[in-house]
PDB file of C-alpha atoms in Angstrom:
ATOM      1  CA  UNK A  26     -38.822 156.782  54.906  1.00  0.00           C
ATOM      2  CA  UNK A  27     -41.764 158.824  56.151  1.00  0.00           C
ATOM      3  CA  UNK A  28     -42.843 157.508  59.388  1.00  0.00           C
ATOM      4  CA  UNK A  29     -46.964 156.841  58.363  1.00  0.00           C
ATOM      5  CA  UNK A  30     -47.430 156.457  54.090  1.00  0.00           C
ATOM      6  CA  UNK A  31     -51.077 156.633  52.920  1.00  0.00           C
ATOM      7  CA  UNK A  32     -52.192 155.435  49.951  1.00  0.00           C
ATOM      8  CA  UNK A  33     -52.027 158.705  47.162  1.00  0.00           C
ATOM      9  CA  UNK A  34     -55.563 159.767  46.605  1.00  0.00           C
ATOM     10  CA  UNK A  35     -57.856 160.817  45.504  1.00  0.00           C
ATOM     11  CA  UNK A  36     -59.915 157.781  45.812  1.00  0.00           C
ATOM     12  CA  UNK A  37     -63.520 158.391  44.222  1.00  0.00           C
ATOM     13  CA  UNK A  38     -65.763 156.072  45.156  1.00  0.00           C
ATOM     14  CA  UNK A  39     -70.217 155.974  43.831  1.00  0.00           C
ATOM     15  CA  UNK A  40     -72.421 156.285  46.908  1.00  0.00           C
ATOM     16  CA  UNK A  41     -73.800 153.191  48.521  1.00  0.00           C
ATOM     17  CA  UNK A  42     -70.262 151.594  47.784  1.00  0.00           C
ATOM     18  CA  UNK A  43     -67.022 151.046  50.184  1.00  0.00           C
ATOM     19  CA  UNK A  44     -64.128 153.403  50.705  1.00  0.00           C
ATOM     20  CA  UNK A  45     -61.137 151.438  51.463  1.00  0.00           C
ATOM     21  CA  UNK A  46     -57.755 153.506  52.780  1.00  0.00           C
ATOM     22  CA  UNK A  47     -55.040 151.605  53.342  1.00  0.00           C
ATOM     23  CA  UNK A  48     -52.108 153.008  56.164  1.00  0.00           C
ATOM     24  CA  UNK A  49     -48.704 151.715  57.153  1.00  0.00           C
ATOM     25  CA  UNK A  50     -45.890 153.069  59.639  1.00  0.00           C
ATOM     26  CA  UNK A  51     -42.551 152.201  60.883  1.00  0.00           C
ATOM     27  CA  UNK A  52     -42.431 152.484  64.349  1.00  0.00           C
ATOM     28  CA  UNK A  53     -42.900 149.067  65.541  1.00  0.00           C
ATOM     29  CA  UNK A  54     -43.237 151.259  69.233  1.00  0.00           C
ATOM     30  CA  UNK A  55     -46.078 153.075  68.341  1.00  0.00           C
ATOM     31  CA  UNK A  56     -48.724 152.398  70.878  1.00  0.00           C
ATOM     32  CA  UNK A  57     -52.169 153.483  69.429  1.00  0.00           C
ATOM     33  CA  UNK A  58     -54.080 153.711  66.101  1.00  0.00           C
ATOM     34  CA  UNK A  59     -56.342 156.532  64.848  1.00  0.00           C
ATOM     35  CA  UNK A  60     -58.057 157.811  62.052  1.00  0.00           C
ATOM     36  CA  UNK A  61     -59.340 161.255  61.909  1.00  0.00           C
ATOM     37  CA  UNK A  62     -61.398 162.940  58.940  1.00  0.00           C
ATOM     38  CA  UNK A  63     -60.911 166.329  57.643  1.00  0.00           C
ATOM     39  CA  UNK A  64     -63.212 168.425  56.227  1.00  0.00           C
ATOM     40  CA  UNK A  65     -61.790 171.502  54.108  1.00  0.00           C
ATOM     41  CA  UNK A  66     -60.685 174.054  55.931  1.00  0.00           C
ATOM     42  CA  UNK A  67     -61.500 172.467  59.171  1.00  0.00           C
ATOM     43  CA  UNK A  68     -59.953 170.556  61.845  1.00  0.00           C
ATOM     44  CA  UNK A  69     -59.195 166.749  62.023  1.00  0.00           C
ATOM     45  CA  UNK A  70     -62.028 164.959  64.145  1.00  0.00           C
ATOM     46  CA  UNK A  71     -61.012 161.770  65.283  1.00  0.00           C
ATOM     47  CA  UNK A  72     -63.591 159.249  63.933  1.00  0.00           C
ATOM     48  CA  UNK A  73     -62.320 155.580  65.055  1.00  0.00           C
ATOM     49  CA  UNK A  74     -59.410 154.643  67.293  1.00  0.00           C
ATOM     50  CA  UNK A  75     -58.092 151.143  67.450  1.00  0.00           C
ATOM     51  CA  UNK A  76     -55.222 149.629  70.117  1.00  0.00           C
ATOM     52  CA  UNK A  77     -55.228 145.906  69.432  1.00  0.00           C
ATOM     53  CA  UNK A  78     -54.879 143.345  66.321  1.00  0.00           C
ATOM     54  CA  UNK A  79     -57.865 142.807  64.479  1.00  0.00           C
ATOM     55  CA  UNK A  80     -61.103 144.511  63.320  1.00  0.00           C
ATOM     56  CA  UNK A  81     -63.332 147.739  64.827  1.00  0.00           C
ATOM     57  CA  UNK A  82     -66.461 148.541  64.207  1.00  0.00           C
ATOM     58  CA  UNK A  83     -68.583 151.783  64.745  1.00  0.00           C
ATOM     59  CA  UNK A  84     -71.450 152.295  62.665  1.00  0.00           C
ATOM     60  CA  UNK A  85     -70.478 152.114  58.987  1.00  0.00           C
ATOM     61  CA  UNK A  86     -66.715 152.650  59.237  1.00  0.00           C
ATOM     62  CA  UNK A  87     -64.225 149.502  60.356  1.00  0.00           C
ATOM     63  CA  UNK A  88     -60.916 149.333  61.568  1.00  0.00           C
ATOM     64  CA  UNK A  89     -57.999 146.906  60.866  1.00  0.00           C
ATOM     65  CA  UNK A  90     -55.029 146.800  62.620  1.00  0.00           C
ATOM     66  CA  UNK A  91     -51.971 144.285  61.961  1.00  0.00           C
ATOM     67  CA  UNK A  92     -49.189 145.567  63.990  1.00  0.00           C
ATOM     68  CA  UNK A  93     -47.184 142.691  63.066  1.00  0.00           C
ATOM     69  CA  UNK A  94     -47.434 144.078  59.468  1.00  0.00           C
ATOM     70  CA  UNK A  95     -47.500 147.729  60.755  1.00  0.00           C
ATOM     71  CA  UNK A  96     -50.434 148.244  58.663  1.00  0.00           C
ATOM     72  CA  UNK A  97     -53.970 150.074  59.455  1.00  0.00           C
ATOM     73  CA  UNK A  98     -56.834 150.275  57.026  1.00  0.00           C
ATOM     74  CA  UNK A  99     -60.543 152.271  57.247  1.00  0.00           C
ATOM     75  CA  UNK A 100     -63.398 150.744  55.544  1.00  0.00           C
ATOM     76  CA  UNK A 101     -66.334 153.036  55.333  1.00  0.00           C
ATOM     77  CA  UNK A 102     -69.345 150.830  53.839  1.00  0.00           C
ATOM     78  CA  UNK A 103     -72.434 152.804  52.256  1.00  0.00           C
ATOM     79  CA  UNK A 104     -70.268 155.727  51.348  1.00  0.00           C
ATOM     80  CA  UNK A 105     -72.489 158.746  51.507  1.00  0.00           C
ATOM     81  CA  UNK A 106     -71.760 162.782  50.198  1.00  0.00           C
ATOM     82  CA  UNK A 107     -70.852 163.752  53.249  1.00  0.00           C
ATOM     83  CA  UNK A 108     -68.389 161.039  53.551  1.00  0.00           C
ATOM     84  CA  UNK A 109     -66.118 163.489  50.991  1.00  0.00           C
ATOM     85  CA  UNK A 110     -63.164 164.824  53.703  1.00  0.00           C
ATOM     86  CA  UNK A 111     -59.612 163.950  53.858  1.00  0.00           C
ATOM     87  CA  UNK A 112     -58.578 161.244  56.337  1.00  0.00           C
ATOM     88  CA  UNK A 113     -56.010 160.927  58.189  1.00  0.00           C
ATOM     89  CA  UNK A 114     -53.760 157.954  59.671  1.00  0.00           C
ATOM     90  CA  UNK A 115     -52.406 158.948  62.792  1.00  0.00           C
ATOM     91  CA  UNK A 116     -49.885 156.676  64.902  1.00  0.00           C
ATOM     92  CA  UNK A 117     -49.199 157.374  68.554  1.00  0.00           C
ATOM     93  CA  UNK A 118     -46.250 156.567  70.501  1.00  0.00           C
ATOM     94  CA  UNK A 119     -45.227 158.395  73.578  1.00  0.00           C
ATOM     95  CA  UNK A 120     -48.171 160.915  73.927  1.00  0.00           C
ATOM     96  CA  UNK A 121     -46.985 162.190  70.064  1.00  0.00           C
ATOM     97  CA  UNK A 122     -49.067 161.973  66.989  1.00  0.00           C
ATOM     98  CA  UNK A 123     -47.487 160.933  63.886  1.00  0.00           C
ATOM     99  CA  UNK A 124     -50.078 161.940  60.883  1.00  0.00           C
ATOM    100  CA  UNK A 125     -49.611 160.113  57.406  1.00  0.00           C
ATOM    101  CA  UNK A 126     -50.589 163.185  54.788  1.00  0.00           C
ATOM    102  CA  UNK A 127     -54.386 161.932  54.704  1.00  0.00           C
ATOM    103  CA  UNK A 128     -56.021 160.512  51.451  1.00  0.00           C
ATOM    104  CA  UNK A 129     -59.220 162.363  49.853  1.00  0.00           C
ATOM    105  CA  UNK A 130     -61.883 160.693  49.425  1.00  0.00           C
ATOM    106  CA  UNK A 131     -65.468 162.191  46.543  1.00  0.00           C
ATOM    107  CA  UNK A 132     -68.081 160.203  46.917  1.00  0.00           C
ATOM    108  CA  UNK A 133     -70.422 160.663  43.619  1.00  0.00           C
ATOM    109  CA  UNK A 134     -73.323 161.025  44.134  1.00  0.00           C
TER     110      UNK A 134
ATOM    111  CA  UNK B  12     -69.743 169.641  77.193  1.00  0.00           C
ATOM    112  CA  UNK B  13     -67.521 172.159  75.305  1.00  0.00           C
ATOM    113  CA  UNK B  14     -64.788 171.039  73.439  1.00  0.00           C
ATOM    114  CA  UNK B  15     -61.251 172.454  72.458  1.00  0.00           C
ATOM    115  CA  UNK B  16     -61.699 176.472  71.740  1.00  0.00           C
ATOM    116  CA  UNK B  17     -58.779 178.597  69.961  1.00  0.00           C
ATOM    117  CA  UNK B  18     -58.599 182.021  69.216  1.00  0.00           C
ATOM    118  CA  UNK B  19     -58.198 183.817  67.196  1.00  0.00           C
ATOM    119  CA  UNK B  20     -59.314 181.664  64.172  1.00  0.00           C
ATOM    120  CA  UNK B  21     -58.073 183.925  62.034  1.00  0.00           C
ATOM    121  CA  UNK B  22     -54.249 186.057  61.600  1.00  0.00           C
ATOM    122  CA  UNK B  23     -52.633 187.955  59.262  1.00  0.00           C
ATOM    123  CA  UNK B  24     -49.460 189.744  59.818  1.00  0.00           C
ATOM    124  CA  UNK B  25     -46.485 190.906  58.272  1.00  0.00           C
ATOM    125  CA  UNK B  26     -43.123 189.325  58.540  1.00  0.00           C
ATOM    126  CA  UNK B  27     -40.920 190.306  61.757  1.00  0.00           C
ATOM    127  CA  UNK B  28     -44.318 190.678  63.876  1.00  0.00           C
ATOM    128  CA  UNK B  29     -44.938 188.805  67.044  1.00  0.00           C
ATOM    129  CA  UNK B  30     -47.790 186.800  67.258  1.00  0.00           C
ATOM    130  CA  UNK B  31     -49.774 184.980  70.299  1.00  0.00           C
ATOM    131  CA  UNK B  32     -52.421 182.236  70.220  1.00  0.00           C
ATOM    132  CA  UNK B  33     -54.504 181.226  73.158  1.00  0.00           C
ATOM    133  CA  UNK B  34     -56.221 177.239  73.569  1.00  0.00           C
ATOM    134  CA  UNK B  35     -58.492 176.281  76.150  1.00  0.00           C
ATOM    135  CA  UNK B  36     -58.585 172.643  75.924  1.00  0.00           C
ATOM    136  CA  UNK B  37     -61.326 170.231  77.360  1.00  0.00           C
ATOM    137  CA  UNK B  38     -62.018 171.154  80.982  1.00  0.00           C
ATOM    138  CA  UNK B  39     -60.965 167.636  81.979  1.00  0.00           C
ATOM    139  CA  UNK B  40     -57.896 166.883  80.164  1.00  0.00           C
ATOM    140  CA  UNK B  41     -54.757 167.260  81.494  1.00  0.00           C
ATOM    141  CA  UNK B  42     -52.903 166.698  78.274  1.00  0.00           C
ATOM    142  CA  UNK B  43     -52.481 169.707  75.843  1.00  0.00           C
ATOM    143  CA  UNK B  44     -50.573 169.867  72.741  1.00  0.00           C
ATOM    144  CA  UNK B  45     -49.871 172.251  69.471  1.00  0.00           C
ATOM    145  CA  UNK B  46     -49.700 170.950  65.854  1.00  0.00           C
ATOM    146  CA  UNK B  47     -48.986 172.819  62.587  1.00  0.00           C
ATOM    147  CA  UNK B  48     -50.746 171.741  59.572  1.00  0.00           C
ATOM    148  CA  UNK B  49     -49.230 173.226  56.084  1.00  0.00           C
ATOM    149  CA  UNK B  50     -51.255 172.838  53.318  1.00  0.00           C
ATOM    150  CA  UNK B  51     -51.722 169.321  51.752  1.00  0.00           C
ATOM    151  CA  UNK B  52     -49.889 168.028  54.541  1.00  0.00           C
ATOM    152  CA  UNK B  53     -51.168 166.262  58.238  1.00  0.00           C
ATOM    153  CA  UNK B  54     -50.321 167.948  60.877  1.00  0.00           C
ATOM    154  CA  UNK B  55     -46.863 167.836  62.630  1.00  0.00           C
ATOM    155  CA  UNK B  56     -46.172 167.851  66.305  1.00  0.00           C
ATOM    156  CA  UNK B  57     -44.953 170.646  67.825  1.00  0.00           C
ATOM    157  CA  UNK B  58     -45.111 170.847  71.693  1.00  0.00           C
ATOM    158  CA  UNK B  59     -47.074 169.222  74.876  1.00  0.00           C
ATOM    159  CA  UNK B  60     -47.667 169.516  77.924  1.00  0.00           C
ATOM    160  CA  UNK B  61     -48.578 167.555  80.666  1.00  0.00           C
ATOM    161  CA  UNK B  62     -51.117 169.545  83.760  1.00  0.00           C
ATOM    162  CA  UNK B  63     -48.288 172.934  83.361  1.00  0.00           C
ATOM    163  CA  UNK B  64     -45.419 170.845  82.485  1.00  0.00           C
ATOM    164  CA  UNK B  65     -44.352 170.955  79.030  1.00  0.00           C
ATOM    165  CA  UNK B  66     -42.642 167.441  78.602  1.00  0.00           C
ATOM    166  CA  UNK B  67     -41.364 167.143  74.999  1.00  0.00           C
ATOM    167  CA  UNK B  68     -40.814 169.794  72.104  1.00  0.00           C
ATOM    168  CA  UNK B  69     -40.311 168.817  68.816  1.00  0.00           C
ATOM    169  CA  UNK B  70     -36.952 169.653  67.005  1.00  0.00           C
ATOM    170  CA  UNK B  71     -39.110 171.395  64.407  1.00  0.00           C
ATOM    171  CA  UNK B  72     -39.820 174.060  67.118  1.00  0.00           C
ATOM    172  CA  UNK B  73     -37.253 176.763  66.249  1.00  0.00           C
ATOM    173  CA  UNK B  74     -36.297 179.023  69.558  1.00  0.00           C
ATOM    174  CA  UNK B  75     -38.499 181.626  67.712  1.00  0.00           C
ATOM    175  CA  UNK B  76     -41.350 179.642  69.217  1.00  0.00           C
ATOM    176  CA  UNK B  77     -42.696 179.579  72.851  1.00  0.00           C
ATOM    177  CA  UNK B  78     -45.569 177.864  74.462  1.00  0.00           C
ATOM    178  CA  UNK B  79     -46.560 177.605  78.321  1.00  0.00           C
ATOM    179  CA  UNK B  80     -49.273 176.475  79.923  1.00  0.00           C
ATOM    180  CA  UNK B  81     -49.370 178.594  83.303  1.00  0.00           C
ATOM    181  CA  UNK B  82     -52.200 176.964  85.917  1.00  0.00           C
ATOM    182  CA  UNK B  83     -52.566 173.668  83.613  1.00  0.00           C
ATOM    183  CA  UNK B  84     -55.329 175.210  82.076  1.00  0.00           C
ATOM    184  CA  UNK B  85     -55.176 176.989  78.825  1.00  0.00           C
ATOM    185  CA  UNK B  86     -52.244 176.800  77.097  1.00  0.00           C
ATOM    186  CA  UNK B  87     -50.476 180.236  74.764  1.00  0.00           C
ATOM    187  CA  UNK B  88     -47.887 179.454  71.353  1.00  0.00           C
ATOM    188  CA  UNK B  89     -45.950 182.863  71.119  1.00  0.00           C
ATOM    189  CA  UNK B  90     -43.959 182.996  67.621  1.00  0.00           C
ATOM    190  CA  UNK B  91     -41.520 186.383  67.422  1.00  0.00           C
ATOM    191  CA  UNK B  92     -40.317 188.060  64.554  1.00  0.00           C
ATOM    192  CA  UNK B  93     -42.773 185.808  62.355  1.00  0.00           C
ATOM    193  CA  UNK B  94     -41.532 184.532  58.854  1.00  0.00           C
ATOM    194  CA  UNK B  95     -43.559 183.742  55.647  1.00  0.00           C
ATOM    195  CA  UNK B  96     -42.592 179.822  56.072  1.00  0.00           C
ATOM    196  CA  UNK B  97     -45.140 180.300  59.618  1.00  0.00           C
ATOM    197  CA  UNK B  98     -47.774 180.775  57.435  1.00  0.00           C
ATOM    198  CA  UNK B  99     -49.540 177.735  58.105  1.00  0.00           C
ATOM    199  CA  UNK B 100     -52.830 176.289  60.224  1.00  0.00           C
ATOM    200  CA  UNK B 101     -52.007 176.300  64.113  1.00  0.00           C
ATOM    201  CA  UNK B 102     -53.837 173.037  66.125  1.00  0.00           C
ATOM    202  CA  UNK B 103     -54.747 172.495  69.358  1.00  0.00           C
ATOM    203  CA  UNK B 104     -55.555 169.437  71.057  1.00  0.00           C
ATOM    204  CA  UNK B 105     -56.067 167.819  74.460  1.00  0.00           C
ATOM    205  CA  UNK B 106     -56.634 164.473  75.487  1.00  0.00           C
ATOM    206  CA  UNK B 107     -57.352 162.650  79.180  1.00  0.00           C
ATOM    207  CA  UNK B 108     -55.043 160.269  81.135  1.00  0.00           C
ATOM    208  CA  UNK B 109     -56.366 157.504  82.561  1.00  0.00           C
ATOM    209  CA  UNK B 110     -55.817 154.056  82.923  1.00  0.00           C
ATOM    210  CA  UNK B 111     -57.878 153.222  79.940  1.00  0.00           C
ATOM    211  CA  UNK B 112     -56.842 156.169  77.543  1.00  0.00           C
ATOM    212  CA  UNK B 113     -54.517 155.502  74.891  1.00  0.00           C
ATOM    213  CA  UNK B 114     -54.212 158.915  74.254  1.00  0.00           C
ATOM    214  CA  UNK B 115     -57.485 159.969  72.134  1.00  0.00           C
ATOM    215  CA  UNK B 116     -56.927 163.551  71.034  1.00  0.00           C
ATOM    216  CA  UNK B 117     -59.309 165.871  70.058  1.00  0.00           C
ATOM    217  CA  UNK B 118     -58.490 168.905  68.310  1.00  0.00           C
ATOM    218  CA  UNK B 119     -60.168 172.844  68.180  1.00  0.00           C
ATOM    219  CA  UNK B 120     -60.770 174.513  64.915  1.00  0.00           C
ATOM    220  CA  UNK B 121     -57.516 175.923  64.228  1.00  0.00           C
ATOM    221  CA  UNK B 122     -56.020 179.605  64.080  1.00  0.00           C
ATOM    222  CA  UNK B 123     -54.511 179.909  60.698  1.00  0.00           C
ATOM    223  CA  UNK B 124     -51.279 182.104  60.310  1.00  0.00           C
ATOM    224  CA  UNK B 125     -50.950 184.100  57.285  1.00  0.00           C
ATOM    225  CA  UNK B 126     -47.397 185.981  57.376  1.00  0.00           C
ATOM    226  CA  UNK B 127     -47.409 188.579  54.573  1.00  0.00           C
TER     227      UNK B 127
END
């Protein structure tokens, strides 16, 4: 069992609507909740971090955390073109990133 | 504000060949640490350290690879006698502790490895 699963992409989504990625891991240690986006050929950029139970918002993207479910989502409302990236779950226990292997995301335009 | 820097961005070189990369991470962050990203993948831990201390190194990290982090400042990943399964994106990235961080880590652009 891998220790973060993402849903398989790609997800394609029209603009104006909501992206919704869905993330669970198995370390019921793990400490700290992130999701970065990935551009291709760049670098992950860490776009929302979340530490407790329940919902975080900043700007259009919100995230969910149920750690009694081990489970993280990303909702990114009014999807926009530049919205299209890879994103990444990433679980942290111990100072140590654990990255699912991201989901792509097109937004048509 | 700068943020993580990496260089060189860019490396080819043929199999056997020693190879270094240099990160300078956030001036304020005490926490460095080295990923490697393979293609379709997210990236996998490697190595961090803590101020010059280098606390935890993944099993992953074959003795073929050596990192140190000399004043607690920037931070070098040697790999010797390089093989074609190194080809891959190196990652840097730092984050501060403090008694609010959960360990937020931002990353620099990446050198990416191409072993021919």
């Amino acid at each position: 069992q891998k220790e973060v699963e993402q849903n398989s992409g790609p997800l394609s989504v029209p603009e104006g609507a909501i992206a919704s990625l869905n993330c669970t891991y198995s370390d019921r240690g793990s400490q700290s909740f992130f999701w970065y986006r990935q551009y291709s050929g760049k670098s992950p950029e860490l776009i929302m971090s979340i530490y407790s139970n329940g919902d975080k918002e900043d700007g259009r993207f919100t995230a969910q955390l149920n750690k009694a479910s081990q489970y993280v989502s990303l909702l990114i409302r009014d999807s926009q073109p530049s919205d299209s990236a890879t994103y990444l779950c990433a679980v942290n226990r111990d100072y140590k990133l654990s990255f699912g292997a991201g989901t792509t995301v097109t937004v048509r335009a | 504000d700068t943020g993580v820097s990496q260089d060189p961005r860019h490396k080819i070189t043929k199999r056997g060949q020693n190879v270094t990369f240099r990160c300078d991470p956030i001036s304020e962050h005490n926490r460095l640490y080295w990923y490697r990203q393979t293609l379709g993948q997210g990236p996998e831990f490697l190595t961090y350290f803590q101020n010059e201390a280098q606390l935890e190194k993944s099993r992953l990290l074959s003795d073929r690879f050596s990192a140190e982090r000399p004043k607690g400042s920037f931070s070098t990943l040697e790999i010797q006698r390089t093989e074609q399964g190194d080809s891959a994106m190196y990652l840097c990235a730092s984050s501060l502790t403090s008694g609010k961080s959960y360990n937020e880590q931002f990353f620099g652009p990446g050198t990416r490895l191409t072993v021919l």
